[in-house]
Coordinates of C-alpha atoms and ligand atoms in Angstrom, one line a residue:
M288 CA 84.8 142.3 65.3
V289 CA 84.7 138.9 63.9
K290 CA 85.3 136.8 66.7
V291 CA 87.0 133.0 66.4
I292 CA 87.4 130.2 68.7
T293 CA 89.2 126.8 68.7
Y294 CA 90.8 124.6 71.1
G295 CA 93.3 121.7 71.2
T296 CA 96.5 120.4 73.2
F297 CA 99.0 121.6 70.9
D298 CA 101.5 119.5 72.2
L299 CA 105.1 118.9 70.9
F300 CA 104.0 122.2 68.3
H301 CA 104.2 121.3 65.3
E302 CA 103.4 122.2 61.8
G303 CA 99.8 121.4 61.4
H304 CA 99.0 123.5 64.3
Y305 CA 100.9 126.3 62.8
R306 CA 98.6 126.4 59.8
L307 CA 95.7 125.7 61.4
L308 CA 96.0 128.7 63.8
K309 CA 97.1 130.9 60.7
R310 CA 93.4 129.6 58.9
A311 CA 91.6 130.2 62.0
K312 CA 93.0 133.6 62.1
E313 CA 92.5 134.6 58.8
L314 CA 88.9 133.8 59.2
G315 CA 87.8 136.3 61.3
D316 CA 89.3 139.3 63.2
Y317 CA 90.1 138.4 66.9
L318 CA 91.3 134.4 67.7
I319 CA 90.7 132.9 70.9
V320 CA 92.8 129.7 71.6
G321 CA 91.6 127.5 74.1
V322 CA 94.5 125.2 75.5
T323 CA 93.5 122.2 77.5
T324 CA 94.4 121.5 80.9
E325 CA 96.6 117.7 81.9
T326 CA 94.0 116.9 84.1
F327 CA 91.2 117.2 80.9
D328 CA 93.6 115.4 78.3
K329 CA 93.8 112.5 80.9
N330 CA 90.1 112.3 81.7
R331 CA 89.4 112.1 78.2
G332 CA 91.6 109.4 77.6
K333 CA 94.6 111.4 76.2
L334 CA 97.6 109.9 77.4
G335 CA 101.6 110.5 77.3
V336 CA 101.0 114.4 76.4
V337 CA 104.4 115.7 76.7
D338 CA 104.8 118.8 77.3
S339 CA 103.9 121.3 80.2
L340 CA 100.7 123.7 79.5
V341 CA 102.8 125.8 80.4
T342 CA 105.1 125.0 77.0
R343 CA 101.9 124.5 74.9
I344 CA 100.4 128.0 75.7
E345 CA 103.6 129.6 74.9
N346 CA 103.9 127.4 72.1
V347 CA 100.3 128.9 70.8
K348 CA 101.8 132.4 71.8
N349 CA 104.6 132.5 69.7
T350 CA 102.8 131.9 66.3
G351 CA 101.1 135.3 66.6
F352 CA 98.4 134.6 65.4
V353 CA 96.5 134.5 69.1
D354 CA 94.5 137.7 70.5
E355 CA 93.9 135.1 73.7
I356 CA 94.4 132.0 75.2
I357 CA 91.9 130.3 77.6
V358 CA 92.5 126.7 79.0
E359 CA 89.9 124.3 78.8
E360 CA 88.9 122.1 81.6
Y361 CA 85.9 120.2 81.1
V362 CA 83.6 118.9 78.8
G363 CA 81.1 120.7 78.1
Q364 CA 83.1 123.9 77.7
K365 CA 83.3 124.9 74.4
F366 CA 79.4 125.1 75.0
S367 CA 79.8 128.3 77.4
D368 CA 82.5 129.9 76.3
V369 CA 80.9 130.5 72.2
Q370 CA 78.4 132.4 74.6
R371 CA 80.5 134.5 76.9
Y372 CA 83.1 135.3 74.4
N373 CA 80.3 135.9 72.0
V374 CA 81.8 134.0 69.5
D375 CA 81.4 134.3 65.5
I376 CA 83.4 131.2 64.7
F377 CA 83.9 127.9 65.7
A378 CA 87.0 126.2 63.7
I379 CA 88.8 123.1 64.3
G380 CA 90.7 120.6 62.2
S381 CA 88.7 117.9 59.7
D382 CA 89.5 115.3 62.3
W383 CA 86.5 116.7 63.9
V384 CA 84.4 116.8 61.4
G385 CA 80.5 116.4 62.3
E386 CA 81.8 117.0 66.5
F387 CA 80.8 120.0 67.4
D388 CA 77.5 120.5 64.9
Y389 CA 75.2 121.2 67.8
L390 CA 77.2 124.3 68.6
K391 CA 75.8 125.5 65.0
D392 CA 72.8 127.1 66.9
Y393 CA 75.0 129.0 68.7
C394 CA 77.7 130.5 66.0
K395 CA 79.2 129.5 62.5
V396 CA 80.7 125.9 62.8
V397 CA 84.3 125.6 60.2
Y398 CA 86.1 122.5 59.8
L399 CA 89.5 123.2 58.5
E400 CA 91.3 120.6 56.4
R401 CA 93.8 118.7 58.6
T402 CA 97.4 119.5 57.5
K403 CA 98.8 115.8 56.2
N404 CA 101.6 113.0 57.6
I405 CA 101.6 115.0 60.6
S406 CA 100.5 114.8 64.4
S407 CA 101.6 114.4 68.1
T408 CA 101.0 111.0 68.6
F409 CA 103.0 110.4 65.3
L410 CA 106.1 113.0 66.8
R411 CA 105.5 111.5 70.0
Q412 CA 106.6 107.9 69.0
T413 CA 109.5 109.2 66.7
K414 CA 111.4 111.5 69.3
Y415 CA 110.5 108.7 72.0
K416 CA 111.3 105.0 70.2
V417 CA 108.5 102.5 71.1
K418 CA 109.1 100.7 74.9
R419 CA 108.5 96.9 74.1
I420 CA 106.7 95.3 76.8
G421 CA 106.8 91.3 77.4
I422 CA 104.2 89.8 80.8
I423 CA 105.5 87.2 83.2
G424 CA 102.1 85.6 84.0
N425 CA 98.5 85.4 82.6
G426 CA 96.5 85.4 84.8
R427 CA 93.3 88.4 86.0
I428 CA 95.6 90.9 85.8
A429 CA 97.3 90.8 82.9
E430 CA 94.3 90.1 80.6
R431 CA 93.4 94.0 82.3
F432 CA 96.7 95.4 81.1
M433 CA 96.1 94.1 77.5
P434 CA 93.2 96.2 76.9
E435 CA 94.5 99.4 79.1
S436 CA 98.2 99.1 77.3
K437 CA 96.2 99.8 73.9
L438 CA 95.2 103.0 75.2
V439 CA 98.9 104.6 76.3
S440 CA 101.1 105.8 73.4
G441 CA 105.0 104.6 73.4
L442 CA 104.6 101.1 73.8
N443 CA 104.1 97.6 72.2
V444 CA 103.0 94.4 74.1
Q445 CA 104.7 92.0 72.5
N446 CA 105.8 88.8 74.2
V447 CA 104.0 86.8 77.0
Y448 CA 106.1 84.8 79.2
N449 CA 104.6 81.8 81.4
P450 CA 106.6 78.6 81.8
R451 CA 103.3 76.5 81.1
F452 CA 103.5 77.0 77.7
E453 CA 99.8 76.0 76.3
S454 CA 98.6 78.7 79.2
A455 CA 101.0 81.4 77.6
K456 CA 99.8 80.2 74.0
R457 CA 96.1 80.6 74.9
F458 CA 96.4 84.1 76.0
A459 CA 98.9 84.9 72.8
D460 CA 97.0 84.0 70.6
K461 CA 94.0 86.3 72.2
W462 CA 95.9 89.5 72.1
D463 CA 98.4 88.9 68.8
I464 CA 101.8 88.5 70.9
N465 CA 104.6 85.7 71.3
P466 CA 103.8 83.2 73.7
Y467 CA 107.8 82.1 76.0
D468 CA 108.6 79.3 78.1
D469 CA 111.8 80.2 77.9
L470 CA 112.9 83.3 80.3
E471 CA 116.0 84.1 78.1
K472 CA 114.6 83.9 75.0
F473 CA 111.6 85.8 76.2
F474 CA 113.7 88.7 77.6
E475 CA 115.8 88.9 74.5
S476 CA 113.5 91.9 71.8
I477 CA 111.9 93.6 74.8
D478 CA 112.4 96.7 76.7
L479 CA 110.4 95.8 79.8
V480 CA 108.5 93.3 81.7
Y481 CA 105.3 93.8 83.6
I482 CA 104.7 90.7 85.9
A483 CA 101.8 89.4 87.2
S484 CA 102.9 86.5 88.0
P485 CA 102.1 85.5 92.4
H486 CA 103.4 87.0 94.3
E487 CA 106.1 84.9 96.0
T488 CA 107.5 84.2 92.5
H489 CA 107.7 88.3 92.0
Y490 CA 111.5 88.7 93.2
D491 CA 113.1 86.0 91.1
Y492 CA 111.3 87.1 88.2
I493 CA 112.2 90.9 88.8
K494 CA 116.1 89.8 89.6
S495 CA 116.4 88.2 86.5
A496 CA 114.4 90.5 84.6
L497 CA 117.1 93.7 86.0
E498 CA 120.2 91.1 85.4
H499 CA 118.9 91.1 82.0
G500 CA 118.7 95.2 81.6
K501 CA 115.1 95.3 82.0
H502 CA 112.6 97.8 83.0
V503 CA 110.5 96.3 85.6
L504 CA 106.4 97.6 86.3
C505 CA 105.3 94.5 89.0
E506 CA 102.4 94.1 90.6
K507 CA 102.1 94.4 94.2
P508 CA 102.6 93.4 96.6
M509 CA 106.0 93.6 94.7
V510 CA 108.1 91.3 97.4
L511 CA 107.0 90.3 101.0
K512 CA 110.3 91.0 102.6
Q513 CA 112.4 94.0 103.4
S514 CA 115.8 93.0 102.6
Q515 CA 114.5 91.9 99.2
A516 CA 113.3 95.5 98.1
E517 CA 115.8 97.1 99.4
E518 CA 118.4 94.7 97.0
L519 CA 116.0 95.4 94.3
F520 CA 115.7 98.7 94.3
N521 CA 120.1 99.0 94.7
Y522 CA 120.2 96.8 91.6
A523 CA 117.3 99.1 89.1
H524 CA 119.3 102.6 90.4
E525 CA 122.8 101.1 90.0
N526 CA 122.4 100.1 86.7
K527 CA 119.9 103.0 85.8
L528 CA 116.9 100.8 85.6
A529 CA 112.9 102.0 86.6
L530 CA 111.4 99.2 88.5
F531 CA 108.0 100.0 89.8
E532 CA 104.8 98.1 92.1
G533 CA 102.0 98.2 90.2
I534 CA 99.4 100.3 92.3
K535 CA 97.2 101.6 90.4
T536 CA 95.1 103.5 93.3
A537 CA 98.5 105.7 93.7
Y538 CA 98.4 106.7 90.0
C539 CA 94.9 107.8 89.4
P540 CA 93.8 111.0 89.1
G541 CA 91.3 111.1 92.0
F542 CA 93.3 109.1 94.6
R543 CA 96.1 112.1 93.8
K544 CA 93.2 114.9 93.9
M545 CA 91.8 113.8 97.1
L546 CA 94.9 112.8 98.9
G547 CA 96.2 116.7 97.9
I548 CA 92.9 118.4 99.6
A549 CA 93.9 116.4 102.3
R550 CA 96.8 117.9 103.2
S551 CA 96.1 120.9 102.0
G552 CA 95.1 121.9 105.8
K553 CA 91.2 122.0 104.6
I554 CA 90.5 119.7 107.3
G555 CA 93.2 121.2 110.0
N556 CA 95.7 118.3 110.8
I557 CA 95.6 114.4 110.3
R558 CA 95.0 112.8 113.4
N559 CA 93.2 109.6 111.9
V560 CA 93.3 107.6 108.5
E561 CA 90.7 104.5 108.0
A562 CA 90.6 102.5 105.3
C563 CA 88.9 99.2 104.5
F564 CA 88.9 97.1 100.9
T565 CA 87.1 93.4 100.9
K566 CA 86.2 91.3 98.6
L567 CA 84.3 87.6 99.1
E568 CA 86.7 85.1 97.5
K569 CA 85.3 81.7 96.4
P570 CA 86.8 78.7 98.7
Y571 CA 89.2 77.0 96.2
T572 CA 90.7 80.3 94.7
R573 CA 94.7 80.7 95.3
E574 CA 94.5 83.5 97.6
L575 CA 92.9 80.9 99.8
T576 CA 94.2 77.9 99.5
N577 CA 98.2 79.0 99.1
L578 CA 99.0 78.4 102.8
K579 CA 102.0 80.2 102.6
F580 CA 101.6 83.5 100.8
G581 CA 97.6 83.3 100.6
G582 CA 95.1 85.7 102.9
S583 CA 93.3 88.8 102.7
F584 CA 96.3 90.5 104.2
T585 CA 98.6 89.8 101.0
E586 CA 96.2 90.2 98.4
L587 CA 94.6 93.4 99.2
G588 CA 97.0 95.0 102.0
S589 CA 99.2 97.2 99.5
Y590 CA 95.7 99.3 98.8
V591 CA 94.6 99.6 102.5
I592 CA 98.4 100.6 103.9
L593 CA 98.8 103.0 100.8
P594 CA 96.4 106.2 101.7
I595 CA 98.0 105.8 105.7
L596 CA 101.7 106.1 103.8
K597 CA 100.7 108.7 101.4
L598 CA 98.8 110.9 104.4
F599 CA 101.2 109.9 107.2
G600 CA 104.5 108.9 105.6
T601 CA 106.9 106.1 106.8
E602 CA 107.8 106.3 110.4
F603 CA 105.3 105.2 112.5
E604 CA 105.9 103.9 116.0
T605 CA 104.1 100.7 116.7
L606 CA 102.6 98.5 114.3
T607 CA 100.2 95.6 114.7
F608 CA 97.3 93.4 113.1
D609 CA 94.2 91.5 114.6
S610 CA 92.7 88.3 112.1
I611 CA 90.1 85.7 111.7
N612 CA 91.3 83.3 110.4
A613 CA 90.1 80.5 108.2
E614 CA 90.1 76.9 109.1
N615 CA 93.4 76.7 107.0
G616 CA 95.3 79.0 108.9
L617 CA 95.0 81.8 106.4
D618 CA 93.8 85.3 107.7
L619 CA 90.2 85.7 106.3
F620 CA 89.8 89.5 107.7
T621 CA 92.6 92.1 109.2
K622 CA 93.2 95.0 110.6
A623 CA 96.6 96.2 110.7
S624 CA 97.1 99.2 113.4
F625 CA 99.3 102.2 113.2
R626 CA 100.6 104.2 115.6
Y627 CA 102.4 107.9 114.7
P628 CA 103.8 110.2 116.7
N629 CA 100.4 112.6 116.0
G630 CA 97.6 110.0 114.6
I631 CA 96.8 106.9 114.4
A632 CA 95.5 104.4 111.4
T633 CA 93.5 101.7 110.9
A634 CA 94.1 99.8 107.2
T635 CA 91.2 96.7 107.3
C636 CA 91.4 94.1 104.3
G637 CA 89.0 90.8 104.3
L638 CA 88.2 87.4 101.6
G639 CA 85.8 86.1 104.1
V640 CA 84.5 89.0 105.7
K641 CA 82.4 91.8 103.4
S642 CA 82.6 94.9 105.2
E643 CA 81.8 99.0 104.1
G644 CA 85.2 99.7 101.5
R645 CA 85.5 103.4 102.0
L646 CA 88.0 105.1 103.2
L647 CA 88.0 108.0 106.7
I648 CA 90.5 110.4 107.3
S649 CA 89.5 112.6 109.9
G650 CA 91.4 115.5 111.0
T651 CA 91.0 119.2 113.6
K652 CA 89.0 121.2 111.2
G653 CA 86.7 118.1 109.4
Y654 CA 86.9 115.0 107.4
I655 CA 87.1 113.3 104.3
I656 CA 85.0 110.7 102.9
V657 CA 85.5 108.8 100.4
P658 CA 83.1 105.8 99.7
A659 CA 83.5 102.3 97.9
P660 CA 85.4 101.7 95.9
W661 CA 87.5 104.2 97.4
W662 CA 90.9 102.5 95.5
K663 CA 89.1 103.7 92.1
T664 CA 88.6 107.7 93.4
T665 CA 86.1 109.2 91.3
D666 CA 83.5 110.8 93.7
F667 CA 84.5 112.0 97.6
E668 CA 83.3 114.9 100.1
V669 CA 84.8 117.2 102.9
H670 CA 82.3 117.3 105.9
Y671 CA 82.9 119.9 108.6
E672 CA 80.8 120.2 112.0
D673 CA 78.5 122.5 110.3
P674 CA 76.7 119.5 108.8
N675 CA 74.9 121.8 106.1
V676 CA 78.9 122.9 104.3
V677 CA 79.7 119.6 102.3
E678 CA 81.9 120.2 99.5
R679 CA 82.1 117.6 97.2
Y680 CA 85.0 116.6 94.6
N681 CA 84.5 114.3 91.3
E682 CA 87.6 112.6 89.1
Q683 CA 87.1 110.4 86.1
F684 CA 88.5 107.2 86.9
L685 CA 88.5 105.5 83.7
G686 CA 88.2 101.7 82.5
D687 CA 90.3 100.0 85.4
G688 CA 92.8 102.1 86.1
L689 CA 95.8 100.3 85.2
R690 CA 96.5 103.0 82.0
Y691 CA 97.5 105.6 84.5
E692 CA 100.7 103.9 85.8
I693 CA 101.4 102.0 82.5
S694 CA 101.5 106.2 81.3
D695 CA 103.6 107.2 84.5
L696 CA 106.1 104.9 83.3
I697 CA 106.5 105.2 79.9
A698 CA 107.0 109.2 80.3
Y699 CA 109.5 108.6 83.3
L700 CA 111.6 106.0 80.3
N701 CA 111.1 108.9 78.2
G702 CA 112.7 111.4 81.1
I703 CA 109.6 113.2 81.5
D704 CA 108.1 113.7 85.0
S705 CA 111.0 111.8 86.0
T706 CA 110.7 113.7 90.5
D707 CA 107.4 112.8 90.0
F708 CA 106.7 109.4 91.9
K709 CA 103.5 108.9 92.9
F710 CA 104.4 106.3 95.0
S711 CA 108.0 105.8 95.5
Y712 CA 111.5 103.5 96.2
K713 CA 111.1 104.7 100.2
E714 CA 107.2 103.5 100.0
S715 CA 107.0 100.2 98.4
I716 CA 110.2 99.2 100.4
V717 CA 108.3 99.5 103.9
M718 CA 104.9 98.5 102.2
A719 CA 107.4 94.8 102.4
S720 CA 108.4 95.7 105.5
I721 CA 104.8 95.4 106.7
M722 CA 104.4 92.7 104.0
E723 CA 107.3 90.8 105.9
K724 CA 106.5 91.6 109.7
F725 CA 102.5 90.4 109.0
L726 CA 103.7 86.8 107.8
A727 CA 106.4 86.3 110.7
T728 CA 103.8 87.3 113.2
S729 CA 100.7 85.4 111.1
R730 CA 102.1 82.3 109.8
Ligands
LIG147 N1 95.2 119.6 63.2 C1 95.8 120.2 62.3 N2 96.5 119.2 61.3 C2 97.1 118.1 62.3 C3 97.6 118.1 63.4 C4 96.8 119.1 64.1 O1 94.9 120.8 61.6 N3 98.3 117.6 61.2 C5 94.7 120.8 64.6 C6 93.0 119.9 65.2 O2 92.5 119.8 63.6 C7 93.2 120.5 65.8 C8 94.6 121.1 66.6 O3 95.6 120.8 65.2 O4 91.5 121.3 65.1 C9 95.1 120.5 67.6 O5 94.9 119.2 67.7 P1 95.8 118.6 68.5 O6 94.6 117.6 69.1 O7 96.4 119.5 69.6 O8 97.2 118.2 67.5 P2 96.8 116.4 67.3 O9 98.3 116.2 66.5 O10 95.9 116.0 66.4 O11 97.2 115.8 68.5 P3 97.4 114.3 68.8 O12 98.0 113.4 67.8 O13 97.8 114.2 69.9 O14 95.7 114.3 68.7

């Protein structure tokens, strides 16, 4: 019996997939198909896959060509599958020519001619209208947004706004997009706004964008007042517009995995969370000179509050702040202490004091430690009473990580995955209320 194996995502199952499977089956007697998991696709940078794993498997099965379906979960799996299943022929489309020659020591490798003029990427783009994005503010984070956005299908960044036209133009020239210093005109040809301007300008820009019927992705901290967050979310809901607070950690796969494990009961009941993020900034930067809205907590607080809200929820009993301030009154180092009915938490951040940027979650059966930079979660460990028992986990964090929130937003706008908010409206509103409380007590 000649065994053939092939692999793919098989998203939005199309004729190219059908023809590939048909010919693969004709190469032998028994066809095994490996279908990729969602995590594997995300980790190899294939974002925006529409169909769930179950649907993709079902579609592959319905062709009637397949004798066995397996899931492909990690890089290097093909190498072991070929040996494990005693495969005679490895078949794959001609877009991969040469890529799998390393399997030739174990089986025959066949590249099948790819069907012309069809692909899942093409179908995703035609099924879902490409979202046109405009960026407000073109500082450091916008520079990171540009390359990240190019990795997500279904969107096109085309405008940038800055009240200082020269600055918008420099950015626009670099990225080959259109510069604007007139907000009305900027809004005209876009569907979605990414706001990356200084914190204190967010509220007005979000309001204006929503009033022009635009969806919004706003950098953290979205706003610094609870009432503003409530007003904006209410307006967005009533007008069926998306409003996302962009805290990249909330959307990245490693952090999601870690939350799942922490909440699975593995470490028992969670009793303590400690999150720390510090960065030494030059004294003349905006963060250390803007007397009203600068300081370490407005800059980094969103990150360190995030795991606390995610693990303990939004209903804390008390919240107190302790800061070390610079001469100009801005906080260089802040500890926010939360008391919950069954646990305590501290969120520590600094721009003028350096500390270990780790996340520690302590429970009644064990603890989880995520080393710095935990806000870009990759590796983490679960420890127990017995020091010899350590479970190690790993997940990829690609590039600057903005691609994850962008792809979630695009999926949401396309009506996919709409219930699984990784950072909910409620959490975003509580985040604003914490910022408001901090500013009221510290300024
Ligand atoms: N395939 C093919 N002809 C096409 C499209 C895909 O023969 N027009 C083959 C691929 O070469 C691969 C298999 O089908 O062997 C599964 O490919 P997959 O990556 O799932 O499909 P694509 O349409 O290429 O997906 P995407 O656009 O997301 O890369």
